[in-house]
């Protein structure tokens, strides 16, 4: 696939990804926050993710600076990347939809917070993070560059490693046995596997 086309597909995917979030950000503003954990760490982690998934790919797309690290991929890999972007977008939207008012961009509990266990939360506890991981896989398949293709994985790995355990602990402290039982019957990212 022409690199211009595969780069454009990734950028369009990112634009849709950002658009999906806008209405939920408006809803989040109405929440009364009763608990907030690690606000500074959360800011840094989100910045890192934005650098890996947005800024580095944009530099690669808009300038020739990173071209020294290009690699070549067969056309089927680009096609697969395109399908994975679509799947990631759907899962990203669906997990916002299923969390509803319980969604927040940082580690927070709102007044009236309920535990979401339906829809895409039925079998996995972190479908939104799974959608980000899918986006990172698509990034590596669409941006044929060792820096811009892999920067998403680096950002995601650090964000996931620092966040997921603390998020689960916060939900366990809030929902107790209900969350423990939910943990027992679900996996983190991949249904029935991991
Ligand atoms: N880790 C989840 C949600 C990410 S949004 C995912 O990947 O899909 C982060 C916020 O969602 C956290 O601050 C937490 O308060 C909330 N949250 C996470 N899982 C939840 C659940 N099952 N029910 C209700 N709120 C949840």
PDB file of N, CA, C and O in Angstrom, residues 8-21 24 53 81-97 120 127-128 130-136 138 142:
ATOM      1  N   UNK A   8      -2.480   8.033   6.085  1.00  0.00           N
ATOM      2  CA  UNK A   8      -3.749   8.775   6.151  1.00  0.00           C
ATOM      3  C   UNK A   8      -4.802   7.966   6.906  1.00  0.00           C
ATOM      4  O   UNK A   8      -5.572   8.525   7.697  1.00  0.00           O
ATOM      5  N   UNK A   9      -4.826   6.638   6.672  1.00  0.00           N
ATOM      6  CA  UNK A   9      -5.810   5.799   7.363  1.00  0.00           C
ATOM      7  C   UNK A   9      -5.591   5.894   8.877  1.00  0.00           C
ATOM      8  O   UNK A   9      -6.528   6.045   9.653  1.00  0.00           O
ATOM      9  N   UNK A  10      -4.313   5.858   9.287  1.00  0.00           N
ATOM     10  CA  UNK A  10      -4.045   5.932  10.730  1.00  0.00           C
ATOM     11  C   UNK A  10      -4.474   7.293  11.292  1.00  0.00           C
ATOM     12  O   UNK A  10      -5.113   7.365  12.342  1.00  0.00           O
ATOM     13  N   UNK A  11      -4.161   8.361  10.573  1.00  0.00           N
ATOM     14  CA  UNK A  11      -4.508   9.708  11.073  1.00  0.00           C
ATOM     15  C   UNK A  11      -6.030   9.866  11.158  1.00  0.00           C
ATOM     16  O   UNK A  11      -6.556  10.383  12.150  1.00  0.00           O
ATOM     17  N   UNK A  12      -6.750   9.391  10.122  1.00  0.00           N
ATOM     18  CA  UNK A  12      -8.217   9.478  10.163  1.00  0.00           C
ATOM     19  C   UNK A  12      -8.741   8.678  11.367  1.00  0.00           C
ATOM     20  O   UNK A  12      -9.630   9.127  12.092  1.00  0.00           O
ATOM     21  N   UNK A  13      -8.141   7.500  11.602  1.00  0.00           N
ATOM     22  CA  UNK A  13      -8.535   6.683  12.768  1.00  0.00           C
ATOM     23  C   UNK A  13      -8.357   7.465  14.065  1.00  0.00           C
ATOM     24  O   UNK A  13      -9.232   7.476  14.923  1.00  0.00           O
ATOM     25  N   UNK A  14      -7.227   8.152  14.199  1.00  0.00           N
ATOM     26  CA  UNK A  14      -6.951   8.932  15.416  1.00  0.00           C
ATOM     27  C   UNK A  14      -7.965  10.072  15.580  1.00  0.00           C
ATOM     28  O   UNK A  14      -8.443  10.344  16.678  1.00  0.00           O
ATOM     29  N   UNK A  15      -8.307  10.711  14.449  1.00  0.00           N
ATOM     30  CA  UNK A  15      -9.281  11.813  14.521  1.00  0.00           C
ATOM     31  C   UNK A  15     -10.625  11.275  15.041  1.00  0.00           C
ATOM     32  O   UNK A  15     -11.230  11.837  15.951  1.00  0.00           O
ATOM     33  N   UNK A  16     -11.077  10.150  14.482  1.00  0.00           N
ATOM     34  CA  UNK A  16     -12.336   9.546  14.952  1.00  0.00           C
ATOM     35  C   UNK A  16     -12.225   9.157  16.425  1.00  0.00           C
ATOM     36  O   UNK A  16     -13.163   9.305  17.205  1.00  0.00           O
ATOM     37  N   UNK A  17     -11.066   8.641  16.798  1.00  0.00           N
ATOM     38  CA  UNK A  17     -10.802   8.214  18.178  1.00  0.00           C
ATOM     39  C   UNK A  17     -11.001   9.390  19.137  1.00  0.00           C
ATOM     40  O   UNK A  17     -11.648   9.273  20.169  1.00  0.00           O
ATOM     41  N   UNK A  18     -10.457  10.559  18.736  1.00  0.00           N
ATOM     42  CA  UNK A  18     -10.596  11.758  19.584  1.00  0.00           C
ATOM     43  C   UNK A  18     -12.057  12.229  19.601  1.00  0.00           C
ATOM     44  O   UNK A  18     -12.565  12.676  20.635  1.00  0.00           O
ATOM     45  N   UNK A  19     -12.742  12.103  18.436  1.00  0.00           N
ATOM     46  CA  UNK A  19     -14.135  12.550  18.356  1.00  0.00           C
ATOM     47  C   UNK A  19     -15.059  11.712  19.248  1.00  0.00           C
ATOM     48  O   UNK A  19     -15.973  12.241  19.876  1.00  0.00           O
ATOM     49  N   UNK A  20     -14.767  10.386  19.295  1.00  0.00           N
ATOM     50  CA  UNK A  20     -15.601   9.488  20.113  1.00  0.00           C
ATOM     51  C   UNK A  20     -15.650   9.992  21.548  1.00  0.00           C
ATOM     52  O   UNK A  20     -16.674   9.937  22.225  1.00  0.00           O
ATOM     53  N   UNK A  21     -14.537  10.521  22.022  1.00  0.00           N
ATOM     54  CA  UNK A  21     -14.408  10.881  23.434  1.00  0.00           C
ATOM     55  C   UNK A  21     -15.149  12.176  23.817  1.00  0.00           C
ATOM     56  O   UNK A  21     -15.553  12.333  24.974  1.00  0.00           O
ATOM     57  N   UNK A  24     -18.425  12.173  25.907  1.00  0.00           N
ATOM     58  CA  UNK A  24     -18.243  11.582  27.239  1.00  0.00           C
ATOM     59  C   UNK A  24     -17.469  12.535  28.154  1.00  0.00           C
ATOM     60  O   UNK A  24     -17.667  12.532  29.371  1.00  0.00           O
ATOM     61  N   UNK A  53       1.004   7.832  20.785  1.00  0.00           N
ATOM     62  CA  UNK A  53      -0.051   7.490  19.828  1.00  0.00           C
ATOM     63  C   UNK A  53      -0.362   8.643  18.880  1.00  0.00           C
ATOM     64  O   UNK A  53      -0.827   8.422  17.766  1.00  0.00           O
ATOM     65  N   UNK A  81      -3.961  -3.842   9.306  1.00  0.00           N
ATOM     66  CA  UNK A  81      -3.908  -2.664  10.175  1.00  0.00           C
ATOM     67  C   UNK A  81      -5.183  -1.838  10.069  1.00  0.00           C
ATOM     68  O   UNK A  81      -5.709  -1.358  11.069  1.00  0.00           O
ATOM     69  N   UNK A  82      -5.678  -1.709   8.847  1.00  0.00           N
ATOM     70  CA  UNK A  82      -6.899  -0.929   8.627  1.00  0.00           C
ATOM     71  C   UNK A  82      -8.086  -1.571   9.351  1.00  0.00           C
ATOM     72  O   UNK A  82      -8.878  -0.888  10.004  1.00  0.00           O
ATOM     73  N   UNK A  83      -8.179  -2.892   9.265  1.00  0.00           N
ATOM     74  CA  UNK A  83      -9.290  -3.587   9.932  1.00  0.00           C
ATOM     75  C   UNK A  83      -9.169  -3.461  11.449  1.00  0.00           C
ATOM     76  O   UNK A  83     -10.167  -3.309  12.163  1.00  0.00           O
ATOM     77  N   UNK A  84      -7.918  -3.510  11.938  1.00  0.00           N
ATOM     78  CA  UNK A  84      -7.728  -3.413  13.388  1.00  0.00           C
ATOM     79  C   UNK A  84      -8.070  -2.002  13.891  1.00  0.00           C
ATOM     80  O   UNK A  84      -8.625  -1.848  14.975  1.00  0.00           O
ATOM     81  N   UNK A  85      -7.777  -0.973  13.093  1.00  0.00           N
ATOM     82  CA  UNK A  85      -8.185   0.394  13.479  1.00  0.00           C
ATOM     83  C   UNK A  85      -9.709   0.440  13.659  1.00  0.00           C
ATOM     84  O   UNK A  85     -10.217   0.985  14.650  1.00  0.00           O
ATOM     85  N   UNK A  86     -10.428  -0.162  12.695  1.00  0.00           N
ATOM     86  CA  UNK A  86     -11.894  -0.137  12.765  1.00  0.00           C
ATOM     87  C   UNK A  86     -12.375  -0.871  14.026  1.00  0.00           C
ATOM     88  O   UNK A  86     -13.243  -0.375  14.761  1.00  0.00           O
ATOM     89  N   UNK A  87     -11.787  -2.030  14.297  1.00  0.00           N
ATOM     90  CA  UNK A  87     -12.178  -2.801  15.487  1.00  0.00           C
ATOM     91  C   UNK A  87     -11.874  -2.012  16.772  1.00  0.00           C
ATOM     92  O   UNK A  87     -12.684  -1.962  17.700  1.00  0.00           O
ATOM     93  N   UNK A  88     -10.705  -1.374  16.785  1.00  0.00           N
ATOM     94  CA  UNK A  88     -10.300  -0.594  17.953  1.00  0.00           C
ATOM     95  C   UNK A  88     -11.274   0.557  18.198  1.00  0.00           C
ATOM     96  O   UNK A  88     -11.689   0.811  19.334  1.00  0.00           O
ATOM     97  N   UNK A  89     -11.657   1.237  17.106  1.00  0.00           N
ATOM     98  CA  UNK A  89     -12.593   2.368  17.245  1.00  0.00           C
ATOM     99  C   UNK A  89     -13.924   1.904  17.804  1.00  0.00           C
ATOM    100  O   UNK A  89     -14.508   2.558  18.667  1.00  0.00           O
ATOM    101  N   UNK A  90     -14.392   0.767  17.270  1.00  0.00           N
ATOM    102  CA  UNK A  90     -15.673   0.255  17.753  1.00  0.00           C
ATOM    103  C   UNK A  90     -15.578  -0.071  19.246  1.00  0.00           C
ATOM    104  O   UNK A  90     -16.442   0.334  20.022  1.00  0.00           O
ATOM    105  N   UNK A  91     -14.524  -0.763  19.658  1.00  0.00           N
ATOM    106  CA  UNK A  91     -14.387  -1.173  21.060  1.00  0.00           C
ATOM    107  C   UNK A  91     -14.202   0.048  21.972  1.00  0.00           C
ATOM    108  O   UNK A  91     -14.707   0.089  23.095  1.00  0.00           O
ATOM    109  N   UNK A  92     -13.488   1.054  21.471  1.00  0.00           N
ATOM    110  CA  UNK A  92     -13.263   2.287  22.222  1.00  0.00           C
ATOM    111  C   UNK A  92     -14.612   2.977  22.472  1.00  0.00           C
ATOM    112  O   UNK A  92     -14.930   3.377  23.600  1.00  0.00           O
ATOM    113  N   UNK A  93     -15.415   3.106  21.407  1.00  0.00           N
ATOM    114  CA  UNK A  93     -16.737   3.732  21.546  1.00  0.00           C
ATOM    115  C   UNK A  93     -17.628   2.900  22.468  1.00  0.00           C
ATOM    116  O   UNK A  93     -18.257   3.412  23.393  1.00  0.00           O
ATOM    117  N   UNK A  94     -17.640   1.584  22.235  1.00  0.00           N
ATOM    118  CA  UNK A  94     -18.542   0.700  22.972  1.00  0.00           C
ATOM    119  C   UNK A  94     -18.214   0.688  24.476  1.00  0.00           C
ATOM    120  O   UNK A  94     -19.108   0.642  25.317  1.00  0.00           O
ATOM    121  N   UNK A  95     -16.921   0.747  24.815  1.00  0.00           N
ATOM    122  CA  UNK A  95     -16.572   0.726  26.239  1.00  0.00           C
ATOM    123  C   UNK A  95     -16.949   2.057  26.905  1.00  0.00           C
ATOM    124  O   UNK A  95     -17.400   2.063  28.045  1.00  0.00           O
ATOM    125  N   UNK A  96     -16.831   3.175  26.184  1.00  0.00           N
ATOM    126  CA  UNK A  96     -17.337   4.445  26.732  1.00  0.00           C
ATOM    127  C   UNK A  96     -18.843   4.340  26.951  1.00  0.00           C
ATOM    128  O   UNK A  96     -19.376   4.748  27.982  1.00  0.00           O
ATOM    129  N   UNK A  97     -19.529   3.803  25.946  1.00  0.00           N
ATOM    130  CA  UNK A  97     -20.983   3.675  26.013  1.00  0.00           C
ATOM    131  C   UNK A  97     -21.395   2.805  27.207  1.00  0.00           C
ATOM    132  O   UNK A  97     -22.302   3.151  27.963  1.00  0.00           O
ATOM    133  N   UNK A 120     -19.492  -4.891  26.856  1.00  0.00           N
ATOM    134  CA  UNK A 120     -18.099  -5.331  26.655  1.00  0.00           C
ATOM    135  C   UNK A 120     -17.376  -5.542  27.988  1.00  0.00           C
ATOM    136  O   UNK A 120     -16.241  -6.025  28.010  1.00  0.00           O
ATOM    137  N   UNK A 127     -11.827  -3.310  28.638  1.00  0.00           N
ATOM    138  CA  UNK A 127     -11.991  -3.254  27.178  1.00  0.00           C
ATOM    139  C   UNK A 127     -11.445  -1.964  26.562  1.00  0.00           C
ATOM    140  O   UNK A 127     -10.961  -1.971  25.422  1.00  0.00           O
ATOM    141  N   UNK A 128     -11.489  -0.852  27.323  1.00  0.00           N
ATOM    142  CA  UNK A 128     -10.971   0.408  26.765  1.00  0.00           C
ATOM    143  C   UNK A 128      -9.453   0.309  26.565  1.00  0.00           C
ATOM    144  O   UNK A 128      -8.926   0.730  25.542  1.00  0.00           O
ATOM    145  N   UNK A 130      -7.940  -2.482  26.119  1.00  0.00           N
ATOM    146  CA  UNK A 130      -7.778  -3.442  25.009  1.00  0.00           C
ATOM    147  C   UNK A 130      -7.896  -2.702  23.678  1.00  0.00           C
ATOM    148  O   UNK A 130      -7.158  -2.997  22.732  1.00  0.00           O
ATOM    149  N   UNK A 131      -8.804  -1.704  23.622  1.00  0.00           N
ATOM    150  CA  UNK A 131      -8.964  -0.957  22.358  1.00  0.00           C
ATOM    151  C   UNK A 131      -7.713  -0.120  22.069  1.00  0.00           C
ATOM    152  O   UNK A 131      -7.327   0.051  20.918  1.00  0.00           O
ATOM    153  N   UNK A 132      -7.060   0.390  23.117  1.00  0.00           N
ATOM    154  CA  UNK A 132      -5.826   1.165  22.911  1.00  0.00           C
ATOM    155  C   UNK A 132      -4.711   0.231  22.424  1.00  0.00           C
ATOM    156  O   UNK A 132      -3.935   0.569  21.527  1.00  0.00           O
ATOM    157  N   UNK A 133      -4.667  -0.972  23.004  1.00  0.00           N
ATOM    158  CA  UNK A 133      -3.657  -1.946  22.562  1.00  0.00           C
ATOM    159  C   UNK A 133      -3.868  -2.297  21.081  1.00  0.00           C
ATOM    160  O   UNK A 133      -2.908  -2.369  20.303  1.00  0.00           O
ATOM    161  N   UNK A 134      -5.140  -2.467  20.687  1.00  0.00           N
ATOM    162  CA  UNK A 134      -5.438  -2.749  19.274  1.00  0.00           C
ATOM    163  C   UNK A 134      -4.962  -1.605  18.386  1.00  0.00           C
ATOM    164  O   UNK A 134      -4.391  -1.816  17.317  1.00  0.00           O
ATOM    165  N   UNK A 135      -5.179  -0.366  18.867  1.00  0.00           N
ATOM    166  CA  UNK A 135      -4.732   0.795  18.094  1.00  0.00           C
ATOM    167  C   UNK A 135      -3.209   0.787  17.915  1.00  0.00           C
ATOM    168  O   UNK A 135      -2.695   1.121  16.843  1.00  0.00           O
ATOM    169  N   UNK A 136      -2.501   0.382  18.976  1.00  0.00           N
ATOM    170  CA  UNK A 136      -1.032   0.329  18.899  1.00  0.00           C
ATOM    171  C   UNK A 136      -0.578  -0.740  17.895  1.00  0.00           C
ATOM    172  O   UNK A 136       0.419  -0.551  17.183  1.00  0.00           O
ATOM    173  N   UNK A 138      -2.334  -1.662  15.270  1.00  0.00           N
ATOM    174  CA  UNK A 138      -2.627  -1.065  13.961  1.00  0.00           C
ATOM    175  C   UNK A 138      -1.565  -0.032  13.589  1.00  0.00           C
ATOM    176  O   UNK A 138      -1.161   0.070  12.426  1.00  0.00           O
ATOM    177  N   UNK A 142       0.466   0.079  10.136  1.00  0.00           N
ATOM    178  CA  UNK A 142       0.177   1.131   9.148  1.00  0.00           C
ATOM    179  C   UNK A 142       1.320   2.134   8.971  1.00  0.00           C
ATOM    180  O   UNK A 142       1.495   2.704   7.909  1.00  0.00           O
TER     181      UNK A 142
END
